[in-house]
Protein backbone atom coordinates (compact mmCIF):
# COMPACT_ATOMS: atom_id res chain seq x y z
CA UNK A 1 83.11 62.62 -98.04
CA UNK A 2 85.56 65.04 -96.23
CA UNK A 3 84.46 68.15 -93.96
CA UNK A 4 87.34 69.69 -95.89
CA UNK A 5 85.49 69.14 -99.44
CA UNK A 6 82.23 69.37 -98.00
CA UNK A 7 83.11 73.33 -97.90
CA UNK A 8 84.25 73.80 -101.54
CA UNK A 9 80.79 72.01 -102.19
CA UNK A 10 77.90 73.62 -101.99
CA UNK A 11 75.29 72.06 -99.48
CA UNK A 12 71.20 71.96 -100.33
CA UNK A 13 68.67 71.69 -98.17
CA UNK A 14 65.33 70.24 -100.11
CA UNK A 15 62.96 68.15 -99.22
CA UNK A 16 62.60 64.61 -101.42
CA UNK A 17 60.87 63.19 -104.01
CA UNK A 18 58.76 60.35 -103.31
CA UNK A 19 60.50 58.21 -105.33
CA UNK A 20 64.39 58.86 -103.67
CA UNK A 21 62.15 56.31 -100.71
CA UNK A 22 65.30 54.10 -101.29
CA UNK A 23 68.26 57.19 -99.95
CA UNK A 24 65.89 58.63 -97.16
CA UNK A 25 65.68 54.71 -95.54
CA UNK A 26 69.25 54.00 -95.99
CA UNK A 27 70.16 57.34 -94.23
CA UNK A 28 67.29 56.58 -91.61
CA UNK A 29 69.56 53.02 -91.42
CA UNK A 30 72.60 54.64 -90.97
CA UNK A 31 71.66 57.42 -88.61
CA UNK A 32 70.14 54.59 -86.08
CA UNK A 33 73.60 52.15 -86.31
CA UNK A 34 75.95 55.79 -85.90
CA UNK A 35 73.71 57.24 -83.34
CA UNK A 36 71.35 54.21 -81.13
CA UNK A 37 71.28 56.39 -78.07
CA UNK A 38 69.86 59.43 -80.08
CA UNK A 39 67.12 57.62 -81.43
CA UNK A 40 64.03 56.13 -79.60
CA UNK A 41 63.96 53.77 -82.30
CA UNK A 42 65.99 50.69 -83.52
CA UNK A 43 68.02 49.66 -86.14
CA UNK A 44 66.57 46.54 -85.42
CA UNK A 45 63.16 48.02 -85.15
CA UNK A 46 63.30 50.11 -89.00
CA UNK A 47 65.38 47.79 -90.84
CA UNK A 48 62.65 45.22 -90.36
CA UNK A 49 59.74 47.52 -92.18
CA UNK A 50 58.50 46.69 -95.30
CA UNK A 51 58.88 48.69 -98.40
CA UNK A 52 55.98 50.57 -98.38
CA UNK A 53 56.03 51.89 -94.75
CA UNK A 54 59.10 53.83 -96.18
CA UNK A 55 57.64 54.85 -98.99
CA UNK A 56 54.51 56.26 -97.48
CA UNK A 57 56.55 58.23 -95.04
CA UNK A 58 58.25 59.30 -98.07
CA UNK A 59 54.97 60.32 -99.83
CA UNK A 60 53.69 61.90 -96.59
CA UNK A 61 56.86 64.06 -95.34
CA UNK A 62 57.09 65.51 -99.10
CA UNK A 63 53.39 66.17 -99.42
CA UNK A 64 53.53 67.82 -95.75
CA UNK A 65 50.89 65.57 -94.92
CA UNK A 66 50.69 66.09 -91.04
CA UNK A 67 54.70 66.19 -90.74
CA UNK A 68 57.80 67.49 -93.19
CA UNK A 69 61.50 66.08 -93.50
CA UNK A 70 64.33 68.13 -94.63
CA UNK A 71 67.79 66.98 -96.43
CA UNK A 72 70.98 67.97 -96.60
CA UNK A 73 72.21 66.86 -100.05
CA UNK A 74 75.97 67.24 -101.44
CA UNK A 75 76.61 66.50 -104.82
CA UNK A 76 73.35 64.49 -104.88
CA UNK A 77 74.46 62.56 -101.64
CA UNK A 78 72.41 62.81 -98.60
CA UNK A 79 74.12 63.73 -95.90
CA UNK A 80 71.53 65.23 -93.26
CA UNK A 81 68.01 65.22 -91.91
CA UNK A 82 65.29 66.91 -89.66
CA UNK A 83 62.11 66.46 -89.86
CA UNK A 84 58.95 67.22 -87.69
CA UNK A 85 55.34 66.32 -87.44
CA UNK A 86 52.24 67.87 -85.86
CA UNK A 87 48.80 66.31 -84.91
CA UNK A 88 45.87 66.07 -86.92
CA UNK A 89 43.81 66.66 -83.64
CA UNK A 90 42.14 70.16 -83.53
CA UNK A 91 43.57 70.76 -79.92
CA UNK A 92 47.12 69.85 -80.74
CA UNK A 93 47.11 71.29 -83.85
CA UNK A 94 49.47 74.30 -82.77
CA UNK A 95 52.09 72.15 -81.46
CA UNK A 96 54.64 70.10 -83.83
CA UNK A 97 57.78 67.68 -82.33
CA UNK A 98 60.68 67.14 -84.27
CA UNK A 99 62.39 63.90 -84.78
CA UNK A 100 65.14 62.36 -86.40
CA UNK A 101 67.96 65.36 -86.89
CA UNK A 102 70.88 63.34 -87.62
CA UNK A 103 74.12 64.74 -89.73
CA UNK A 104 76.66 62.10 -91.18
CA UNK A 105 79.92 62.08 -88.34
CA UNK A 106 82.02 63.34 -91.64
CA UNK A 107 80.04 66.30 -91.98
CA UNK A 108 79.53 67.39 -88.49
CA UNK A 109 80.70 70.81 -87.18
CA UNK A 110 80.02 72.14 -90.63
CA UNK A 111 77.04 74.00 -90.24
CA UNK A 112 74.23 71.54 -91.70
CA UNK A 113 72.67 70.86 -88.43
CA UNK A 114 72.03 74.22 -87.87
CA UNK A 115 70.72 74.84 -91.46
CA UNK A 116 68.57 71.97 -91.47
CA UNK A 117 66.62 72.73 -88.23
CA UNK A 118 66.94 76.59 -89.24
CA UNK A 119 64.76 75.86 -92.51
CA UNK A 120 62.85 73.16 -91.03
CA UNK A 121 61.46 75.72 -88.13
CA UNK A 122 61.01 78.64 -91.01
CA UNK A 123 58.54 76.12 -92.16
CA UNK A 124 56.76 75.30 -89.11
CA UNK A 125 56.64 78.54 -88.80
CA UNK A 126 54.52 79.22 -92.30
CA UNK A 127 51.90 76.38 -91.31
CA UNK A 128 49.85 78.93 -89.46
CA UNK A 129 48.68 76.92 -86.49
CA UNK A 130 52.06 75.97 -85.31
CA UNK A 131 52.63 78.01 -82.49
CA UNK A 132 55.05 75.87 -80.07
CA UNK A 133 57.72 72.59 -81.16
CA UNK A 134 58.96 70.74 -78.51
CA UNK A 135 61.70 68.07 -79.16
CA UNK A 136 63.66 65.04 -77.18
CA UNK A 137 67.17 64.93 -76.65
CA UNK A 138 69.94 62.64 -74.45
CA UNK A 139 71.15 64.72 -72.01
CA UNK A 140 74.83 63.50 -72.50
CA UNK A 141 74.71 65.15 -76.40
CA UNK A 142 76.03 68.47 -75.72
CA UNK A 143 76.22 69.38 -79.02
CA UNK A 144 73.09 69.24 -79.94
CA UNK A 145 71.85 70.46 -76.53
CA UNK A 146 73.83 73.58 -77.32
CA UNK A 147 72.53 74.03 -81.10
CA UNK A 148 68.81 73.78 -80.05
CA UNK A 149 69.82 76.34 -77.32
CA UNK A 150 70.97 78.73 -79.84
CA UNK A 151 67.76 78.14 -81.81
CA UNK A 152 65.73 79.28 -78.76
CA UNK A 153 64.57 76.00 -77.49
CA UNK A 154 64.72 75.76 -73.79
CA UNK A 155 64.95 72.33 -71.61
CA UNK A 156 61.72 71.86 -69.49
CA UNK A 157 62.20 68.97 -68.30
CA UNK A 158 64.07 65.34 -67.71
CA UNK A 159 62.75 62.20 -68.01
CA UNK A 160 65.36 60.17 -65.92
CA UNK A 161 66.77 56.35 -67.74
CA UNK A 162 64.58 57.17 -70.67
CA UNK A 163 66.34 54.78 -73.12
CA UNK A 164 68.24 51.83 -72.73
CA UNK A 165 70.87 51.15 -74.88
CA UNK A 166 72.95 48.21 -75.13
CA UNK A 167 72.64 47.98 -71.40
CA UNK A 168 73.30 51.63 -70.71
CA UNK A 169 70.45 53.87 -69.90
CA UNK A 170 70.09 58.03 -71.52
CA UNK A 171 68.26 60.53 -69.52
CA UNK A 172 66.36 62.30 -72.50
CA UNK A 173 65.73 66.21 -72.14
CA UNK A 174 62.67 67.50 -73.31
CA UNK A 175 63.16 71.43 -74.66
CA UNK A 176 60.41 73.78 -76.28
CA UNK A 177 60.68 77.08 -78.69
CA UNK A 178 57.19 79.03 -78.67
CA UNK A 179 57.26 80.90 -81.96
């Protein structure tokens, strides 16, 4: 799918059905071959889980069952994610992290980043004790350094050769928005 069509489409954000397990893994799949150094996890690691690990993160993200998952969907293609999830301890309760934001290369620069983690912090935001989200990122993706910025996150700190990938190592930035 084009950028170019992807405007004369209209984009949805929704959160999925327990039963569409099958199009949240494969975009899970594709996000960590596009994007390893993004991702603390592994092609490798995911492709390797059994059936019903995705489907009961499925089950969980769409019941909001201690974390929530977002899509971007175009003419019933998926072609976006964010999601986020928040403790079930009493004392960590107020703070959630998101995790796997990830846009199709095709699509990027057309706004779905930026409405995905727009409507996924509106609904942190309506859980009540959610008070701060905190999130990793590589320090070498300026892009999405620069979105979060304009969300109101702010970088606190830098965890030096975080990740190793294919040899190469990723500084990850750690940045918090306090609602």
């Amino acid at each position: 799918m084009s950028k170019q069509g992807s405007f004369m489409r209209e984009t949805s954000i929704i959160t999925l059905p327990p039963e569409r397990w099958r199009e949240a893994k494969m975009l899970r799949l594709e996000a960590l071959l596009a994007e390893p150094s993004a991702f603390a996890s592994s092609y490798e690691d995911e492709v390797a889980f059994p059936d019903e690990v995705w489907i009961a993160r499925s089950k969980s993200a769409y019941e909001r069952d201690g974390n929530v998952t977002f899509f971007a969907e175009i003419d019933g293609e998926l072609v976006g994610m964010a999601g986020a999830g928040w403790p079930a301890k009493a004392k960590q309760r107020h703070v959630a992290e998101v995790y796997g934001v990830y846009v199709a290369p095709e699509m990027r620069g057309s706004g779905i980043a930026g409405r995905l983690m727009d409507r996924l912090l509106r609904e942190l935001q309506s859980l009540g004790p959610v008070e701060k989200v905190s999130l990793g990122v590589t320090s070498d993706n300026a892009a999405a350094v620069r979105l979060y910025e304009k969300l109101g996150f702010e970088i606190i700190g830098r965890a030096r050769r975080e990740l190793r990938v294919d040899g190469r190592y990723y500084d990850l930035c750690t940045m918090e928005l306090h609602f």
